[in-house]
Backbone as a chain_set.jsonl record, in Angstrom:
{"seq": "MIESATRVRVKYRVKSGPGSGPHGPSHQAASAPAPPSIDALEQLPTSELKRLWSQHWKQGGLPKRVSRELLVLGLAHDQQARTLGGLSKEARRRLESVMAGLERTGKVDIEVPIRIKPGTRLVREWQGERHEVTVLEKRFAYRGRQFDSLSEVAREITGTRWSGPVFFGLKKVSRSRRDKDSDVGVANA", "coords": {"N": [[104.442, 112.947, 138.566], [104.293, 110.756, 136.818], [105.266, 108.736, 138.451], [103.192, 108.35, 140.34], [101.255, 107.545, 138.579], [102.105, 105.044, 137.818], [101.332, 103.432, 139.874], [98.676, 103.026, 139.61], [96.058, 100.795, 138.998], [95.372, 99.225, 135.983], [92.307, 99.31, 134.439], [90.943, 98.935, 132.002], [91.425, 97.564, 128.742], [92.802, 99.014, 125.88], [91.296, 99.049, 122.801], [91.633, 98.816, 119.317], [89.872, 100.25, 116.539], [86.588, 100.98, 115.163], [84.069, 101.964, 117.438], [85.263, 100.964, 119.695], [87.386, 101.117, 122.621], [87.76, 103.865, 125.018], [85.653, 105.49, 124.229], [83.726, 104.134, 122.94], [80.984, 101.741, 122.642], [81.688, 99.735, 124.437], [82.508, 100.847, 126.838], [80.877, 102.924, 127.711], [77.56, 103.974, 128.404], [75.096, 103.47, 125.941], [72.881, 105.061, 125.81], [73.523, 107.366, 127.137], [73.44, 110.857, 127.554], [75.181, 113.527, 125.842], [77.853, 115.141, 127.602], [77.804, 118.339, 129.383], [79.078, 121.473, 127.965], [82.631, 122.143, 127.906], [83.374, 124.473, 129.303], [81.101, 124.757, 130.894], [81.302, 122.478, 132.47], [83.343, 123.079, 134.285], [82.054, 124.782, 135.999], [80.22, 123.267, 137.362], [79.021, 121.659, 140.391], [80.914, 119.353, 142.438], [79.456, 117.05, 143.12], [77.624, 116.837, 140.997], [79.385, 116.46, 138.867], [80.384, 113.936, 139.533], [78.046, 112.439, 139.261], [77.592, 112.713, 136.49], [79.903, 111.453, 135.53], [79.533, 108.793, 136.45], [77.244, 108.216, 135.022], [78.164, 108.235, 132.38], [80.191, 106.285, 132.318], [79.229, 103.595, 133.103], [80.0, 100.884, 133.439], [82.575, 100.987, 134.537], [82.305, 102.586, 136.769], [82.676, 105.029, 139.433], [85.923, 106.001, 140.193], [87.724, 105.387, 143.282], [88.561, 108.006, 145.522], [88.87, 110.162, 143.603], [89.91, 113.172, 142.127], [88.376, 116.436, 141.838], [89.385, 117.907, 139.715], [90.313, 115.858, 138.009], [87.892, 114.634, 137.356], [86.652, 116.707, 135.878], [88.524, 116.932, 133.771], [88.379, 114.327, 132.649], [85.676, 114.15, 131.802], [85.644, 116.334, 130.065], [87.495, 115.48, 128.177], [86.09, 113.325, 127.113], [83.969, 114.722, 125.918], [85.387, 116.205, 124.013], [86.451, 114.127, 122.462], [84.116, 113.02, 121.439], [83.352, 115.123, 119.819], [85.559, 115.584, 118.099], [86.449, 113.094, 117.341], [88.143, 111.333, 118.809], [91.089, 109.343, 119.717], [93.922, 109.008, 117.51], [94.897, 106.301, 115.27], [97.627, 105.778, 115.589], [98.133, 106.946, 118.104], [96.521, 105.305, 119.717], [97.833, 102.881, 119.288], [100.353, 103.404, 120.438], [99.565, 103.875, 123.07], [98.528, 101.358, 123.745], [100.917, 99.924, 123.694], [102.356, 101.139, 125.799], [100.661, 100.462, 127.93], [100.859, 97.658, 127.862], [103.537, 97.339, 128.557], [103.438, 98.415, 131.149], [101.79, 96.559, 132.437], [103.43, 94.325, 132.188], [105.925, 94.99, 133.426], [105.359, 96.72, 135.488], [106.086, 99.317, 135.331], [106.078, 102.546, 133.734], [107.23, 103.063, 130.613], [108.112, 105.182, 128.32], [109.091, 105.603, 125.118], [110.504, 108.147, 123.406], [110.261, 109.268, 120.115], [113.155, 109.734, 118.083], [114.134, 112.815, 116.926], [115.92, 114.73, 114.782], [117.208, 117.803, 113.849], [117.696, 118.979, 110.508], [121.005, 119.723, 109.457], [122.249, 119.378, 111.841], [125.195, 118.173, 113.372], [126.598, 115.08, 113.98], [128.92, 113.681, 116.081], [131.398, 111.262, 116.53], [133.842, 109.36, 118.129], [135.743, 106.703, 117.087], [137.692, 103.968, 117.606], [139.983, 105.577, 117.906], [139.703, 107.405, 115.845], [138.074, 110.286, 114.534], [134.71, 110.7, 113.645], [132.337, 112.294, 111.661], [129.009, 113.131, 111.072], [126.543, 114.609, 109.049], [123.272, 115.694, 109.442], [120.769, 115.493, 107.088], [117.828, 116.57, 105.226], [116.232, 114.192, 104.78], [118.098, 112.231, 104.898], [121.492, 111.145, 105.663], [124.715, 112.559, 105.711], [127.987, 111.464, 105.154], [131.375, 111.653, 104.908], [131.303, 112.526, 102.158], [129.384, 110.892, 101.035], [125.93, 109.817, 100.871], [123.549, 108.45, 103.151], [120.769, 106.332, 103.97], [120.071, 105.808, 106.593], [121.091, 106.17, 110.056], [122.09, 103.841, 111.054], [123.169, 102.58, 108.827], [125.345, 104.266, 108.402], [126.783, 103.82, 110.766], [127.427, 101.126, 110.381], [129.082, 101.379, 108.161], [131.237, 102.694, 109.336], [132.098, 100.945, 111.407], [132.091, 98.37, 110.362], [130.456, 96.392, 111.231], [127.122, 95.342, 112.253], [125.219, 97.86, 113.769], [123.099, 99.703, 115.964], [122.27, 102.716, 114.75], [121.327, 105.098, 116.166], [122.116, 104.354, 118.788], [124.877, 104.036, 118.476], [125.678, 106.673, 117.884], [124.999, 107.935, 120.211], [122.39, 108.818, 120.659], [120.428, 107.381, 121.764], [119.651, 105.624, 124.731], [121.731, 103.123, 126.203], [122.552, 99.882, 127.576], [124.319, 99.706, 130.731], [126.691, 98.135, 130.64], [127.36, 98.115, 127.906], [127.67, 100.866, 127.49], [129.879, 101.443, 129.109], [131.814, 100.109, 127.735], [132.052, 101.436, 125.277], [133.301, 104.515, 123.757], [133.657, 108.13, 124.044], [131.209, 109.775, 122.846], [129.392, 112.182, 121.0], [127.366, 115.129, 120.283], [126.858, 117.805, 118.086], [125.495, 120.925, 117.251], [125.029, 122.549, 114.124]], "CA": [[103.144, 112.481, 138.12], [104.411, 109.419, 136.258], [105.427, 107.789, 139.548], [101.885, 108.002, 140.883], [100.495, 106.863, 137.535], [102.512, 103.647, 137.747], [100.676, 102.707, 140.947], [97.267, 102.874, 139.267], [95.731, 99.536, 138.361], [94.727, 99.453, 134.694], [91.01, 98.641, 134.421], [90.47, 98.622, 130.662], [92.37, 97.426, 127.645], [92.44, 99.87, 124.758], [91.14, 98.244, 121.597], [91.551, 99.634, 118.113], [88.743, 100.013, 115.674], [85.403, 101.762, 115.45], [83.197, 101.496, 118.499], [85.989, 100.378, 120.814], [88.144, 102.103, 123.382], [86.991, 104.534, 126.054], [84.535, 106.278, 123.712], [82.839, 103.248, 122.211], [79.936, 101.141, 123.44], [82.183, 98.819, 125.456], [82.811, 101.525, 128.086], [79.892, 103.913, 128.149], [76.181, 103.626, 128.098], [74.698, 103.974, 124.631], [71.824, 106.054, 125.946], [73.99, 108.511, 127.927], [73.484, 112.093, 126.784], [76.487, 114.179, 125.802], [78.056, 116.001, 128.772], [77.758, 119.774, 129.09], [80.291, 122.019, 127.356], [83.798, 122.137, 128.783], [83.266, 125.627, 130.206], [80.03, 124.483, 131.855], [81.782, 121.455, 133.401], [84.135, 123.719, 135.336], [81.153, 125.493, 136.907], [79.344, 122.32, 138.056], [79.494, 121.171, 141.694], [81.563, 118.036, 142.381], [78.437, 115.998, 143.144], [77.072, 116.715, 139.639], [80.446, 115.863, 138.049], [80.402, 112.516, 139.86], [76.857, 111.849, 138.65], [77.839, 112.63, 135.048], [80.937, 110.428, 135.32], [78.893, 107.491, 136.637], [76.279, 108.056, 133.934], [78.884, 107.97, 131.133], [81.004, 105.072, 132.414], [78.492, 102.733, 134.037], [80.735, 99.647, 133.706], [83.748, 101.237, 135.373], [81.94, 103.275, 138.002], [83.496, 106.156, 139.861], [87.117, 105.561, 140.927], [87.843, 105.881, 144.651], [89.427, 109.169, 145.739], [89.15, 110.887, 142.365], [89.854, 114.621, 142.361], [87.458, 117.233, 141.031], [90.098, 118.252, 138.479], [90.308, 114.68, 137.138], [86.52, 114.484, 136.854], [86.455, 117.704, 134.806], [89.366, 116.56, 132.632], [87.841, 113.12, 132.026], [84.434, 114.488, 131.087], [86.002, 117.234, 128.956], [88.117, 114.642, 127.153], [85.007, 112.6, 126.457], [83.267, 115.67, 125.053], [86.271, 116.516, 122.882], [86.533, 112.933, 121.624], [82.847, 112.922, 120.706], [83.306, 116.183, 118.819], [86.664, 115.513, 117.143], [86.683, 111.733, 116.875], [88.976, 110.481, 119.668], [92.508, 109.157, 119.465], [94.33, 108.482, 116.207], [95.362, 104.918, 115.327], [98.988, 105.81, 116.124], [98.052, 107.206, 119.547], [95.996, 104.089, 120.335], [98.897, 101.876, 119.231], [101.363, 103.748, 121.442], [98.948, 103.671, 124.376], [98.508, 99.907, 123.963], [102.291, 99.525, 123.982], [102.675, 101.604, 127.153], [99.88, 99.657, 128.867], [101.432, 96.309, 127.898], [104.76, 97.451, 129.351], [103.035, 98.628, 132.537], [101.32, 95.279, 132.954], [104.537, 93.374, 132.198], [107.015, 95.363, 134.327], [104.9, 97.589, 136.567], [106.649, 100.653, 135.109], [105.712, 103.218, 132.492], [108.439, 103.36, 129.86], [107.698, 105.801, 127.07], [110.227, 105.928, 124.271], [110.21, 109.295, 122.56], [110.943, 109.127, 118.831], [114.306, 110.616, 117.898], [113.97, 113.794, 115.845], [117.124, 115.541, 114.695], [117.035, 118.845, 112.842], [118.693, 119.019, 109.437], [122.118, 120.613, 109.747], [122.914, 118.915, 113.058], [126.366, 117.318, 113.145], [126.8, 114.043, 114.985], [130.348, 113.407, 116.145], [131.711, 110.05, 117.279], [135.203, 108.867, 118.001], [135.731, 105.249, 117.035], [139.029, 103.402, 117.471], [140.956, 106.659, 117.8], [139.435, 108.261, 114.695], [136.873, 111.104, 114.671], [133.747, 110.535, 112.548], [131.324, 113.353, 111.713], [127.871, 112.907, 110.17], [125.634, 115.752, 108.974], [121.876, 115.307, 109.235], [120.114, 116.177, 105.973], [116.366, 116.567, 105.359], [115.733, 112.824, 104.944], [119.233, 111.31, 104.828], [122.658, 111.492, 106.462], [125.924, 112.693, 104.899], [129.21, 111.041, 105.831], [132.541, 111.569, 104.008], [130.954, 112.717, 100.753], [128.336, 109.974, 100.599], [124.668, 109.93, 101.608], [123.023, 107.192, 103.659], [119.35, 106.406, 104.338], [119.875, 105.689, 108.038], [122.293, 106.245, 110.886], [122.611, 102.482, 111.199], [124.035, 102.348, 107.664], [126.595, 105.005, 108.654], [127.494, 103.096, 111.823], [127.959, 99.918, 109.755], [130.188, 101.827, 107.311], [132.354, 103.055, 110.213], [132.576, 99.83, 112.239], [132.167, 97.108, 109.634], [129.494, 95.449, 111.824], [125.778, 95.919, 112.454], [125.021, 98.669, 114.965], [121.98, 100.635, 115.968], [122.842, 104.048, 114.526], [121.065, 105.992, 117.297], [122.945, 103.954, 119.924], [126.275, 104.32, 118.13], [125.923, 108.117, 117.956], [124.626, 108.445, 121.525], [121.057, 109.427, 120.646], [119.536, 106.461, 122.451], [120.3, 105.008, 125.877], [122.149, 101.73, 126.091], [122.814, 99.271, 128.881], [125.545, 100.19, 131.377], [127.852, 97.38, 130.18], [127.718, 98.567, 126.572], [128.121, 102.237, 127.604], [131.229, 101.433, 129.674], [132.7, 99.553, 126.711], [132.225, 102.39, 124.194], [133.994, 105.746, 124.177], [133.513, 109.459, 123.462], [130.086, 110.015, 121.955], [128.998, 113.581, 121.13], [126.47, 115.743, 119.31], [127.109, 119.244, 117.969], [124.615, 121.589, 116.276], [125.738, 123.398, 113.159]], "C": [[103.227, 111.069, 137.549], [104.551, 108.395, 137.367], [104.077, 107.377, 140.112], [101.048, 107.26, 139.854], [100.869, 105.389, 137.467], [101.849, 102.815, 138.824], [99.209, 102.43, 140.646], [97.051, 101.536, 138.561], [94.97, 99.823, 137.073], [93.445, 98.638, 134.653], [90.632, 98.151, 133.03], [91.628, 98.438, 129.709], [91.881, 98.359, 126.541], [92.392, 98.992, 123.523], [90.99, 99.172, 120.409], [90.278, 99.31, 117.36], [87.539, 100.823, 116.074], [84.583, 101.132, 116.567], [83.916, 100.851, 119.657], [86.772, 101.458, 121.516], [87.237, 102.839, 124.337], [85.796, 105.316, 125.541], [83.576, 105.437, 122.885], [81.855, 102.594, 123.162], [80.449, 100.21, 124.53], [82.407, 99.507, 126.79], [81.774, 102.539, 128.538], [78.502, 103.479, 127.723], [75.779, 104.252, 126.776], [73.673, 105.095, 124.75], [72.276, 107.308, 126.701], [74.03, 109.762, 127.06], [74.889, 112.683, 126.817], [76.637, 115.079, 127.024], [77.966, 117.471, 128.385], [79.069, 120.244, 128.462], [81.416, 122.044, 128.388], [83.747, 123.298, 129.772], [82.214, 125.382, 131.286], [80.469, 123.442, 132.882], [82.531, 122.081, 134.575], [83.273, 124.421, 136.375], [80.28, 124.553, 137.74], [79.908, 121.933, 139.425], [80.051, 119.744, 141.54], [80.541, 116.91, 142.353], [77.834, 115.763, 141.755], [78.109, 116.095, 138.691], [80.513, 114.356, 138.288], [79.208, 111.799, 139.232], [77.05, 111.675, 137.147], [78.855, 111.528, 134.73], [80.3, 109.038, 135.394], [77.912, 107.19, 135.509], [76.996, 107.663, 132.635], [79.667, 106.664, 131.161], [80.39, 104.136, 133.438], [79.28, 101.478, 134.393], [81.887, 99.885, 134.671], [83.403, 101.869, 136.702], [82.895, 104.419, 138.307], [84.711, 105.649, 140.625], [87.11, 106.122, 142.349], [88.812, 107.054, 144.656], [89.833, 109.88, 144.445], [88.981, 112.381, 142.631], [88.829, 115.284, 141.44], [88.094, 117.552, 139.679], [90.093, 117.077, 137.499], [88.921, 114.424, 136.559], [86.266, 115.444, 135.691], [87.252, 117.309, 133.578], [88.82, 115.341, 131.896], [86.581, 113.392, 131.222], [84.705, 115.408, 129.897], [86.652, 116.443, 127.824], [87.059, 113.857, 126.385], [84.261, 113.5, 125.479], [84.098, 115.991, 123.809], [86.364, 115.321, 121.931], [85.253, 112.746, 120.819], [82.803, 113.94, 119.556], [84.337, 115.961, 117.718], [87.013, 114.098, 116.707], [87.634, 110.883, 117.692], [90.42, 110.383, 119.223], [92.769, 108.635, 118.057], [94.77, 107.032, 116.381], [96.752, 104.846, 115.938], [98.969, 106.036, 117.635], [97.52, 105.984, 120.283], [97.062, 103.002, 120.379], [99.948, 102.144, 120.3], [100.819, 103.533, 122.855], [98.881, 102.188, 124.724], [99.895, 99.406, 124.346], [102.699, 99.924, 125.398], [101.943, 100.754, 128.186], [100.433, 98.24, 128.981], [102.712, 96.31, 128.728], [104.459, 97.625, 130.828], [102.575, 97.32, 133.169], [102.466, 94.28, 133.108], [105.554, 93.697, 133.295], [106.574, 96.177, 135.53], [105.422, 99.009, 136.437], [106.145, 101.217, 133.788], [107.011, 103.608, 131.801], [108.022, 103.875, 128.494], [108.94, 106.195, 126.293], [109.814, 107.036, 123.315], [110.963, 109.126, 121.237], [112.075, 110.15, 118.709], [114.042, 111.519, 116.706], [115.178, 114.709, 115.874], [116.922, 116.547, 113.569], [118.097, 118.735, 111.76], [119.763, 120.06, 109.764], [122.863, 120.22, 111.014], [124.081, 118.011, 112.67], [126.495, 116.347, 114.306], [128.271, 113.648, 114.935], [130.581, 112.18, 117.02], [133.171, 109.692, 117.05], [135.137, 107.35, 118.071], [137.132, 104.761, 116.722], [140.07, 104.479, 117.157], [140.739, 107.605, 116.638], [138.106, 108.996, 114.889], [136.005, 110.946, 113.42], [132.646, 111.57, 112.733], [130.274, 113.111, 110.639], [126.993, 114.144, 110.213], [124.233, 115.243, 108.66], [121.308, 116.153, 108.111], [118.6, 116.095, 106.171], [115.824, 115.159, 105.609], [116.855, 111.785, 104.931], [120.351, 111.81, 105.728], [123.88, 111.523, 105.561], [127.139, 112.322, 105.74], [130.297, 110.853, 104.785], [132.153, 111.567, 102.539], [129.893, 111.78, 100.216], [127.08, 110.204, 101.428], [124.144, 108.546, 101.952], [121.572, 107.399, 104.078], [119.127, 106.367, 105.84], [121.195, 105.833, 108.776], [122.903, 104.869, 111.072], [123.518, 102.127, 110.026], [125.371, 103.056, 107.85], [127.42, 104.268, 109.7], [128.126, 101.821, 111.268], [129.159, 100.251, 108.875], [131.433, 102.098, 108.166], [132.951, 101.822, 110.89], [132.781, 98.521, 111.493], [131.244, 96.041, 110.208], [128.148, 96.142, 111.994], [125.708, 96.618, 113.8], [123.688, 99.374, 114.845], [122.608, 102.011, 115.802], [122.579, 105.008, 115.672], [121.882, 105.637, 118.536], [124.394, 104.339, 119.656], [126.608, 105.802, 118.286], [125.415, 108.75, 119.249], [123.273, 109.121, 121.585], [120.042, 108.586, 121.403], [120.316, 105.808, 123.587], [120.643, 103.554, 125.596], [122.38, 101.182, 127.494], [124.153, 99.759, 129.421], [126.779, 99.444, 130.847], [128.292, 97.837, 128.796], [128.285, 99.988, 126.632], [129.554, 102.289, 128.133], [132.246, 100.96, 128.651], [133.023, 100.567, 125.616], [132.877, 103.677, 124.707], [133.519, 106.968, 123.416], [132.427, 109.61, 122.403], [129.654, 111.46, 122.116], [128.084, 114.044, 120.019], [126.779, 117.229, 119.283], [126.158, 119.826, 116.935], [125.43, 122.507, 115.389], [125.347, 124.841, 113.326]], "O": [[102.323, 110.264, 137.772], [104.015, 107.292, 137.253], [103.836, 106.192, 140.341], [100.216, 106.429, 140.218], [100.036, 104.562, 137.096], [101.805, 101.591, 138.702], [98.568, 101.668, 141.369], [97.784, 101.194, 137.633], [94.012, 100.597, 137.084], [93.477, 97.417, 134.811], [90.061, 97.07, 132.889], [92.675, 99.07, 129.846], [90.679, 98.472, 126.303], [93.345, 98.27, 123.233], [90.303, 100.191, 120.485], [89.689, 98.241, 117.522], [87.464, 101.307, 117.203], [84.427, 99.912, 116.625], [83.278, 100.25, 120.522], [86.817, 102.598, 121.053], [86.064, 102.49, 124.466], [84.986, 105.774, 126.346], [82.706, 105.978, 122.202], [81.885, 102.861, 124.363], [79.71, 99.917, 125.47], [82.492, 98.82, 127.808], [81.818, 102.969, 129.691], [78.332, 102.702, 126.783], [76.077, 105.417, 126.514], [73.605, 105.974, 123.891], [71.478, 108.227, 126.885], [74.586, 109.742, 125.962], [75.683, 112.377, 127.707], [75.671, 115.714, 127.446], [78.042, 117.815, 127.205], [80.051, 119.502, 128.431], [81.172, 121.974, 129.593], [84.048, 123.12, 130.952], [82.405, 125.749, 132.445], [80.059, 123.509, 134.041], [82.37, 121.659, 135.72], [83.71, 124.632, 137.506], [79.665, 124.984, 138.716], [81.125, 121.882, 139.605], [79.686, 119.028, 140.608], [80.728, 115.921, 141.644], [77.564, 114.622, 141.38], [77.758, 115.301, 137.818], [80.681, 113.586, 137.342], [79.342, 110.682, 138.731], [76.719, 110.629, 136.589], [78.681, 110.768, 133.777], [80.504, 108.208, 134.508], [77.77, 106.04, 135.093], [76.483, 106.843, 131.874], [79.796, 106.002, 130.131], [80.956, 103.909, 134.507], [79.236, 101.04, 135.543], [82.143, 99.052, 135.54], [84.142, 101.701, 137.672], [83.799, 104.725, 137.53], [84.552, 104.934, 141.613], [86.562, 107.196, 142.597], [89.769, 107.085, 143.882], [91.012, 110.161, 144.23], [88.023, 112.8, 143.281], [88.471, 114.741, 140.395], [87.442, 117.479, 138.638], [89.893, 117.27, 136.3], [88.794, 114.04, 135.397], [85.734, 115.049, 134.653], [86.732, 117.342, 132.464], [88.797, 115.315, 130.666], [86.439, 112.919, 130.095], [84.074, 115.278, 128.848], [86.392, 116.704, 126.65], [87.123, 113.739, 125.161], [83.958, 113.097, 124.356], [83.575, 116.041, 122.695], [86.355, 115.501, 120.713], [85.3, 112.359, 119.651], [82.29, 113.656, 118.474], [84.031, 116.129, 116.538], [87.805, 113.925, 115.782], [87.915, 109.759, 117.277], [90.915, 111.213, 118.461], [91.949, 107.916, 117.484], [94.992, 106.579, 117.504], [97.03, 103.943, 116.726], [99.713, 105.382, 118.366], [98.013, 105.654, 121.362], [97.19, 102.288, 121.374], [100.386, 101.223, 120.989], [101.54, 103.061, 123.734], [99.145, 101.802, 125.863], [100.029, 98.556, 125.226], [103.317, 99.136, 126.113], [102.524, 100.367, 129.2], [100.473, 97.678, 130.076], [102.947, 95.39, 129.511], [105.145, 97.05, 131.673], [102.933, 97.014, 134.307], [102.476, 93.482, 134.045], [105.999, 92.802, 134.013], [107.327, 96.316, 136.494], [105.224, 99.825, 137.338], [105.828, 100.479, 132.855], [107.798, 104.388, 132.337], [107.628, 103.103, 127.619], [109.74, 107.013, 126.747], [108.89, 106.876, 122.518], [112.167, 108.87, 121.237], [111.957, 111.284, 119.174], [113.759, 111.044, 115.606], [115.432, 115.385, 116.871], [116.514, 116.183, 112.466], [119.257, 118.437, 112.047], [119.462, 121.137, 110.28], [123.984, 120.674, 111.241], [123.971, 117.191, 111.759], [126.499, 116.748, 115.47], [128.799, 113.322, 113.872], [130.029, 112.073, 118.115], [133.666, 109.72, 115.923], [134.551, 106.782, 118.994], [137.695, 105.105, 115.683], [140.913, 104.318, 116.275], [141.526, 108.534, 116.458], [137.129, 108.407, 115.35], [136.491, 111.044, 112.293], [132.09, 111.71, 113.821], [130.591, 112.914, 109.466], [126.723, 114.676, 111.29], [124.037, 114.46, 107.731], [121.354, 117.382, 108.165], [118.145, 115.592, 107.198], [115.046, 114.95, 106.539], [116.585, 110.584, 104.952], [120.179, 112.78, 106.467], [124.072, 110.626, 104.74], [127.307, 112.787, 106.867], [130.178, 110.014, 103.891], [132.608, 110.724, 101.767], [129.536, 111.869, 99.041], [127.147, 110.719, 102.545], [124.267, 107.601, 101.172], [121.185, 108.493, 104.488], [118.099, 106.843, 106.321], [122.27, 105.645, 108.207], [124.117, 104.749, 111.233], [124.527, 101.446, 110.208], [126.416, 102.51, 107.496], [128.629, 104.111, 109.536], [129.245, 101.473, 111.645], [130.137, 99.505, 108.842], [132.55, 101.769, 107.763], [134.171, 101.672, 110.94], [133.548, 97.663, 111.93], [131.242, 94.906, 109.731], [128.045, 97.365, 111.892], [126.081, 96.059, 114.832], [123.204, 99.615, 113.739], [123.405, 102.427, 116.643], [123.507, 105.68, 116.124], [122.303, 106.535, 119.267], [125.059, 104.907, 120.522], [127.688, 106.152, 118.763], [125.402, 109.975, 119.37], [123.032, 109.927, 122.484], [118.922, 109.033, 121.653], [121.492, 105.479, 123.433], [119.946, 102.857, 124.859], [122.401, 101.93, 128.472], [125.021, 100.178, 128.654], [127.815, 100.07, 130.625], [129.492, 97.937, 128.539], [129.248, 100.304, 125.933], [130.358, 103.092, 127.659], [133.409, 101.362, 128.693], [134.132, 100.569, 125.081], [132.991, 103.9, 125.912], [133.038, 106.864, 122.288], [132.707, 109.575, 121.205], [129.55, 111.941, 123.245], [128.027, 113.437, 118.949], [126.946, 117.85, 120.333], [126.027, 119.27, 115.844], [126.382, 123.151, 115.829], [125.842, 125.703, 112.6]]}, "num_chains": 1, "name": "protein.A"}
């Protein structure tokens, strides 16, 4: 699905703030009535779904070769956004970032935040010595001391600045850096 999504030309920029984005006045007609309930949308014929879509997004019009399922999902999303208030600021920010990357490189690159459960042990061999870090609720324990970040632990081990997630193998690195480093592992407690 992501492969086909990368071929889609982005029509609109997502803008933060009240009254902007796909549910503000910049993208839909102010006089457009609210669409039917989500359950009712699924029962409507495709021709009616297309009419509703065109009515709600007059500036964008109906995309070519749009599936019935996408019409229902788009209209249902609009209804849900009207009811619940749309995307959060964080979601809009992440969407803007993904769109900027798509425009810049032609690819969708979504970086998932790293979440490690407390109690997880991160193991790394560095210069022939084994280093083990235990993930705590909000900190990291290494050799009897606590650190605020994995990068601080990596700096303690290497004596130089490192990205902690890269050092412990939690984040991808370039091939040249990966070939240079050795034996990275993760073990759950």
